[in-house]
C-alpha cells in the first residue's frame, strides 16, 4: 500500500477557504434516521453527492453504517461494498471525499480509493487499528467523542460537567492517536453531539465550542437533524419535529458554529448551511473592518 503521507498534505487543501467548511452527508445505508435509505443504491448516492457538491458542499462525507441509537452493526465487508463504488466515483470526479466509518479496514480501503479524510465518530475506540491506519496513510482524521456504540450509548450520558469531561476524553483519544504515529496537524475534533449525550448536554457543548477549540485542533460540528433539534421544535403536544423539519434549525446552528470558529459543519441539507456560513463570514468581516 502507498503510505506516502505527502499525498494527503493534512488539512492543507481546506485551509484556503477562509471560512467554515460545509460537509455534505451521503448516507449509503438502508436505515439512516434522517433519510431512511433514500440514497442506498450506489448510482443514486453518487447522483445525490454530485448535487450536494453543486449546491456548495466542500466535502462529501460517505457512510455505509448507520450510527443512530439502537442501530445494528454492519459487517465490514458489507460496509466496504456499499461505500467503495461511491468513494471511487466521487474522487475520480475531483470531489473532496470523507469516509464516515469506525472500521480501520474500511478507512484504509477508501483512502486507497481516493478518500481524503477519515471521519470516525468513535475516535478510535471502536477499532484499535484505526489509529495506525490514520498514521500510516497520513489522512486528516476527524476524531469524534463517544462512550459506547449505538446499542449502549443512551445509557452512558451521565456527566458532572459535560464540557470538561468531553474535553478530557477527547484529549485522551488524541494522545492515543499521536502515540500511534499520527501527526497533530491531521486531527480535527468532533464533540459527538447526540452520542451518549442528552439535549442539554448538546446545547452546553455548542455554547462552549471555545473550550474545545482551546485544545488546539480544528472542530467539526455535526448537529444536523438530530433529536435535540427535534425536541426544541416540538409542537404543542410535545411531539418532536420530524427530521426533515429540522433543517432550518440546523442552518441556525451552522451560523452560530461558524461565528464561534468551527472548522466545519456536517449537514444533510447543504444550501441552508452554505448561506448560513456566508452570513457568519460577512458578519465577522464587517466587525474586523470596523
One Martini backbone bead per residue (centre of mass of N, CA, C, O) as a GRO file, in nm:
protein
  290
    1UNK     BB    1   0.098   0.035   0.019
    2UNK     BB    2   0.052   0.370   0.004
    3UNK     BB    3   0.236   0.588   0.255
    4UNK     BB    4   0.240   0.874   0.140
    5UNK     BB    5   0.180   1.163   0.318
    6UNK     BB    6   0.190   1.386   0.088
    7UNK     BB    7  -0.086   1.324  -0.048
    8UNK     BB    8  -0.257   1.476   0.201
    9UNK     BB    9  -0.184   1.732   0.327
   10UNK     BB   10  -0.290   1.816   0.607
   11UNK     BB   11  -0.568   2.030   0.553
   12UNK     BB   12  -0.462   2.218   0.321
   13UNK     BB   13  -0.699   2.211   0.105
   14UNK     BB   14  -0.884   2.388   0.336
   15UNK     BB   15  -0.736   2.664   0.418
   16UNK     BB   16  -0.836   2.866   0.174
   17UNK     BB   17  -1.136   2.940   0.244
   18UNK     BB   18  -1.184   3.130   0.511
   19UNK     BB   19  -1.399   2.921   0.632
   20UNK     BB   20  -1.652   2.736   0.693
   21UNK     BB   21  -1.718   2.412   0.632
   22UNK     BB   22  -1.912   2.196   0.411
   23UNK     BB   23  -2.054   1.882   0.497
   24UNK     BB   24  -2.190   1.634   0.304
   25UNK     BB   25  -2.430   1.389   0.335
   26UNK     BB   26  -2.377   1.027   0.246
   27UNK     BB   27  -2.612   0.775   0.272
   28UNK     BB   28  -2.528   0.418   0.240
   29UNK     BB   29  -2.824   0.336   0.370
   30UNK     BB   30  -3.128   0.173   0.497
   31UNK     BB   31  -3.124   0.323   0.826
   32UNK     BB   32  -3.154   0.611   0.844
   33UNK     BB   33  -3.296   0.864   1.034
   34UNK     BB   34  -3.325   1.091   0.789
   35UNK     BB   35  -3.353   0.899   0.487
   36UNK     BB   36  -3.423   0.586   0.476
   37UNK     BB   37  -3.250   0.491   0.204
   38UNK     BB   38  -3.258   0.698  -0.042
   39UNK     BB   39  -2.917   0.646  -0.106
   40UNK     BB   40  -2.830   0.336  -0.134
   41UNK     BB   41  -2.774   0.338  -0.416
   42UNK     BB   42  -2.495   0.416  -0.581
   43UNK     BB   43  -2.612   0.597  -0.812
   44UNK     BB   44  -2.780   0.773  -0.620
   45UNK     BB   45  -2.551   0.867  -0.434
   46UNK     BB   46  -2.384   1.005  -0.653
   47UNK     BB   47  -2.599   1.207  -0.744
   48UNK     BB   48  -2.640   1.339  -0.469
   49UNK     BB   49  -2.348   1.432  -0.428
   50UNK     BB   50  -2.336   1.610  -0.679
   51UNK     BB   51  -2.551   1.805  -0.581
   52UNK     BB   52  -2.411   1.900  -0.321
   53UNK     BB   53  -2.172   2.020  -0.472
   54UNK     BB   54  -2.334   2.235  -0.639
   55UNK     BB   55  -2.443   2.366  -0.357
   56UNK     BB   56  -2.140   2.379  -0.180
   57UNK     BB   57  -1.990   2.141  -0.101
   58UNK     BB   58  -1.666   2.067   0.014
   59UNK     BB   59  -1.762   1.790   0.142
   60UNK     BB   60  -1.800   1.429   0.115
   61UNK     BB   61  -1.983   1.212   0.338
   62UNK     BB   62  -1.931   0.868   0.341
   63UNK     BB   63  -2.176   0.615   0.451
   64UNK     BB   64  -2.242   0.248   0.560
   65UNK     BB   65  -2.329   0.318   0.875
   66UNK     BB   66  -2.539   0.339   1.118
   67UNK     BB   67  -2.556   0.564   1.432
   68UNK     BB   68  -2.811   0.524   1.548
   69UNK     BB   69  -3.002   0.451   1.791
   70UNK     BB   70  -2.991   0.091   1.784
   71UNK     BB   71  -2.807   0.015   1.578
   72UNK     BB   72  -2.674  -0.218   1.375
   73UNK     BB   73  -2.416  -0.380   1.286
   74UNK     BB   74  -2.186  -0.390   1.013
   75UNK     BB   75  -2.021  -0.557   0.812
   76UNK     BB   76  -1.733  -0.471   0.666
   77UNK     BB   77  -1.783  -0.581   0.381
   78UNK     BB   78  -2.056  -0.440   0.344
   79UNK     BB   79  -1.962  -0.153   0.383
   80UNK     BB   80  -1.751  -0.149   0.155
   81UNK     BB   81  -1.947  -0.219  -0.077
   82UNK     BB   82  -2.111   0.046  -0.047
   83UNK     BB   83  -1.873   0.280  -0.063
   84UNK     BB   84  -1.658   0.242  -0.287
   85UNK     BB   85  -1.810   0.329  -0.548
   86UNK     BB   86  -1.857   0.618  -0.445
   87UNK     BB   87  -1.573   0.711  -0.383
   88UNK     BB   88  -1.448   0.663  -0.658
   89UNK     BB   89  -1.634   0.846  -0.827
   90UNK     BB   90  -1.590   1.114  -0.670
   91UNK     BB   91  -1.280   1.126  -0.687
   92UNK     BB   92  -1.263   1.113  -1.002
   93UNK     BB   93  -1.431   1.403  -1.005
   94UNK     BB   94  -1.274   1.582  -0.765
   95UNK     BB   95  -1.370   1.522  -0.492
   96UNK     BB   96  -1.405   1.575  -0.154
   97UNK     BB   97  -1.354   1.290   0.052
   98UNK     BB   98  -1.531   1.124   0.312
   99UNK     BB   99  -1.504   0.863   0.559
  100UNK     BB  100  -1.767   0.709   0.742
  101UNK     BB  101  -1.595   0.535   1.003
  102UNK     BB  102  -1.496   0.265   1.251
  103UNK     BB  103  -1.323   0.111   1.031
  104UNK     BB  104  -1.008   0.041   0.926
  105UNK     BB  105  -1.052  -0.114   0.660
  106UNK     BB  106  -1.235   0.096   0.531
  107UNK     BB  107  -1.049   0.336   0.547
  108UNK     BB  108  -0.817   0.225   0.377
  109UNK     BB  109  -0.975   0.160   0.117
  110UNK     BB  110  -1.077   0.458   0.072
  111UNK     BB  111  -0.807   0.600   0.055
  112UNK     BB  112  -0.711   0.429  -0.189
  113UNK     BB  113  -0.979   0.541  -0.356
  114UNK     BB  114  -0.964   0.881  -0.258
  115UNK     BB  115  -0.992   0.954   0.018
  116UNK     BB  116  -0.905   1.230   0.242
  117UNK     BB  117  -1.098   1.147   0.488
  118UNK     BB  118  -1.143   1.048   0.830
  119UNK     BB  119  -1.461   0.962   0.992
  120UNK     BB  120  -1.466   0.900   1.352
  121UNK     BB  121  -1.698   0.872   1.604
  122UNK     BB  122  -1.503   0.692   1.808
  123UNK     BB  123  -1.195   0.775   1.818
  124UNK     BB  124  -1.084   0.454   1.806
  125UNK     BB  125  -1.264   0.257   1.993
  126UNK     BB  126  -1.384   0.043   1.785
  127UNK     BB  127  -1.077   0.044   1.647
  128UNK     BB  128  -0.742   0.002   1.716
  129UNK     BB  129  -0.639   0.036   1.404
  130UNK     BB  130  -0.704   0.329   1.324
  131UNK     BB  131  -0.451   0.485   1.416
  132UNK     BB  132  -0.261   0.339   1.214
  133UNK     BB  133  -0.399   0.426   0.954
  134UNK     BB  134  -0.366   0.726   0.996
  135UNK     BB  135  -0.057   0.723   1.015
  136UNK     BB  136   0.006   0.574   0.739
  137UNK     BB  137  -0.167   0.774   0.542
  138UNK     BB  138  -0.218   1.087   0.649
  139UNK     BB  139  -0.504   1.135   0.704
  140UNK     BB  140  -0.739   1.313   0.790
  141UNK     BB  141  -0.891   1.326   1.134
  142UNK     BB  142  -1.201   1.264   1.267
  143UNK     BB  143  -1.247   1.296   1.619
  144UNK     BB  144  -1.475   1.142   1.813
  145UNK     BB  145  -1.713   1.144   2.067
  146UNK     BB  146  -1.738   0.847   2.278
  147UNK     BB  147  -1.893   0.568   2.496
  148UNK     BB  148  -2.057   0.408   2.269
  149UNK     BB  149  -2.259   0.235   2.102
  150UNK     BB  150  -2.579   0.245   1.978
  151UNK     BB  151  -2.677   0.031   2.202
  152UNK     BB  152  -2.535   0.207   2.469
  153UNK     BB  153  -2.522   0.530   2.475
  154UNK     BB  154  -2.787   0.610   2.638
  155UNK     BB  155  -2.647   0.489   2.918
  156UNK     BB  156  -2.384   0.722   2.908
  157UNK     BB  157  -2.534   1.013   2.990
  158UNK     BB  158  -2.311   1.096   3.237
  159UNK     BB  159  -2.256   1.418   3.394
  160UNK     BB  160  -2.104   1.682   3.564
  161UNK     BB  161  -1.914   1.799   3.310
  162UNK     BB  162  -1.940   1.792   2.982
  163UNK     BB  163  -1.711   1.971   2.881
  164UNK     BB  164  -1.475   1.861   3.051
  165UNK     BB  165  -1.512   1.557   2.975
  166UNK     BB  166  -1.493   1.574   2.671
  167UNK     BB  167  -1.221   1.709   2.662
  168UNK     BB  168  -1.064   1.484   2.812
  169UNK     BB  169  -1.145   1.245   2.620
  170UNK     BB  170  -1.027   1.366   2.365
  171UNK     BB  171  -0.736   1.389   2.465
  172UNK     BB  172  -0.691   1.086   2.497
  173UNK     BB  173  -0.734   1.018   2.195
  174UNK     BB  174  -0.513   1.191   2.083
  175UNK     BB  175  -0.279   1.050   2.229
  176UNK     BB  176  -0.325   0.773   2.091
  177UNK     BB  177  -0.282   0.869   1.798
  178UNK     BB  178   0.001   0.989   1.839
  179UNK     BB  179   0.132   0.722   1.946
  180UNK     BB  180   0.086   0.582   1.652
  181UNK     BB  181   0.203   0.842   1.450
  182UNK     BB  182   0.050   1.081   1.429
  183UNK     BB  183  -0.033   1.402   1.338
  184UNK     BB  184  -0.159   1.691   1.459
  185UNK     BB  185  -0.241   1.804   1.156
  186UNK     BB  186  -0.477   1.571   1.120
  187UNK     BB  187  -0.669   1.690   1.344
  188UNK     BB  188  -1.020   1.662   1.423
  189UNK     BB  189  -1.283   1.770   1.624
  190UNK     BB  190  -1.571   1.591   1.778
  191UNK     BB  191  -1.825   1.612   2.023
  192UNK     BB  192  -2.071   1.418   1.969
  193UNK     BB  193  -2.357   1.476   1.906
  194UNK     BB  194  -2.574   1.234   2.062
  195UNK     BB  195  -2.332   1.080   2.194
  196UNK     BB  196  -2.394   1.031   2.501
  197UNK     BB  197  -2.630   1.266   2.484
  198UNK     BB  198  -2.825   1.509   2.572
  199UNK     BB  199  -2.970   1.799   2.504
  200UNK     BB  200  -2.818   1.972   2.715
  201UNK     BB  201  -2.536   1.877   2.636
  202UNK     BB  202  -2.534   1.987   2.348
  203UNK     BB  203  -2.574   2.287   2.418
  204UNK     BB  204  -2.321   2.318   2.594
  205UNK     BB  205  -2.116   2.249   2.372
  206UNK     BB  206  -2.195   2.473   2.175
  207UNK     BB  207  -2.147   2.711   2.385
  208UNK     BB  208  -1.827   2.564   2.418
  209UNK     BB  209  -1.626   2.564   2.169
  210UNK     BB  210  -1.383   2.711   2.293
  211UNK     BB  211  -1.288   2.472   2.476
  212UNK     BB  212  -1.219   2.287   2.234
  213UNK     BB  213  -1.032   2.481   2.069
  214UNK     BB  214  -0.816   2.501   2.305
  215UNK     BB  215  -0.668   2.229   2.220
  216UNK     BB  216  -0.565   2.300   1.900
  217UNK     BB  217  -0.812   2.213   1.717
  218UNK     BB  218  -1.019   2.151   1.498
  219UNK     BB  219  -1.387   2.187   1.452
  220UNK     BB  220  -1.664   1.967   1.428
  221UNK     BB  221  -2.015   1.999   1.345
  222UNK     BB  222  -2.298   1.756   1.426
  223UNK     BB  223  -2.646   1.857   1.419
  224UNK     BB  224  -2.806   1.731   1.198
  225UNK     BB  225  -3.132   1.640   1.268
  226UNK     BB  226  -3.135   1.608   1.561
  227UNK     BB  227  -3.315   1.541   1.844
  228UNK     BB  228  -3.271   1.818   1.989
  229UNK     BB  229  -3.414   1.971   1.760
  230UNK     BB  230  -3.685   1.828   1.770
  231UNK     BB  231  -3.747   1.917   2.064
  232UNK     BB  232  -3.736   2.224   2.020
  233UNK     BB  233  -3.974   2.185   1.774
  234UNK     BB  234  -4.207   2.115   1.923
  235UNK     BB  235  -4.521   2.087   1.966
  236UNK     BB  236  -4.799   2.132   2.169
  237UNK     BB  237  -4.777   1.802   2.239
  238UNK     BB  238  -4.452   1.722   2.221
  239UNK     BB  239  -4.386   1.664   1.930
  240UNK     BB  240  -4.140   1.607   1.742
  241UNK     BB  241  -3.972   1.698   1.491
  242UNK     BB  242  -3.899   1.607   1.199
  243UNK     BB  243  -3.611   1.577   1.036
  244UNK     BB  244  -3.691   1.766   0.783
  245UNK     BB  245  -3.783   2.004   1.003
  246UNK     BB  246  -3.458   2.072   1.097
  247UNK     BB  247  -3.298   2.257   0.887
  248UNK     BB  248  -3.325   2.546   0.997
  249UNK     BB  249  -3.188   2.483   1.267
  250UNK     BB  250  -2.927   2.387   1.147
  251UNK     BB  251  -2.850   2.658   1.013
  252UNK     BB  252  -2.834   2.812   1.279
  253UNK     BB  253  -2.603   2.648   1.395
  254UNK     BB  254  -2.404   2.712   1.173
  255UNK     BB  255  -2.383   3.016   1.221
  256UNK     BB  256  -2.282   2.989   1.518
  257UNK     BB  257  -2.039   2.803   1.466
  258UNK     BB  258  -1.894   2.991   1.272
  259UNK     BB  259  -1.871   3.229   1.478
  260UNK     BB  260  -1.702   3.021   1.678
  261UNK     BB  261  -1.483   2.867   1.470
  262UNK     BB  262  -1.556   2.645   1.296
  263UNK     BB  263  -1.429   2.439   1.055
  264UNK     BB  264  -1.705   2.258   1.051
  265UNK     BB  265  -2.002   2.115   0.892
  266UNK     BB  266  -2.249   1.854   0.925
  267UNK     BB  267  -2.485   1.796   0.652
  268UNK     BB  268  -2.775   1.739   0.465
  269UNK     BB  269  -2.849   2.042   0.410
  270UNK     BB  270  -2.665   2.268   0.224
  271UNK     BB  271  -2.781   2.547   0.145
  272UNK     BB  272  -2.837   2.668   0.428
  273UNK     BB  273  -2.535   2.646   0.529
  274UNK     BB  274  -2.402   2.815   0.315
  275UNK     BB  275  -2.555   3.073   0.391
  276UNK     BB  276  -2.472   3.080   0.690
  277UNK     BB  277  -2.169   3.115   0.638
  278UNK     BB  278  -2.191   3.380   0.487
  279UNK     BB  279  -2.310   3.541   0.715
  280UNK     BB  280  -2.083   3.495   0.924
  281UNK     BB  281  -1.857   3.616   0.749
  282UNK     BB  282  -1.976   3.899   0.709
  283UNK     BB  283  -1.994   3.968   1.007
  284UNK     BB  284  -1.691   3.935   1.072
  285UNK     BB  285  -1.578   4.133   0.860
  286UNK     BB  286  -1.723   4.385   0.966
  287UNK     BB  287  -1.582   4.386   1.243
  288UNK     BB  288  -1.292   4.421   1.135
  289UNK     BB  289  -1.335   4.684   0.955
  290UNK     BB  290  -1.439   4.862   1.208
   0.00000   0.00000   0.00000
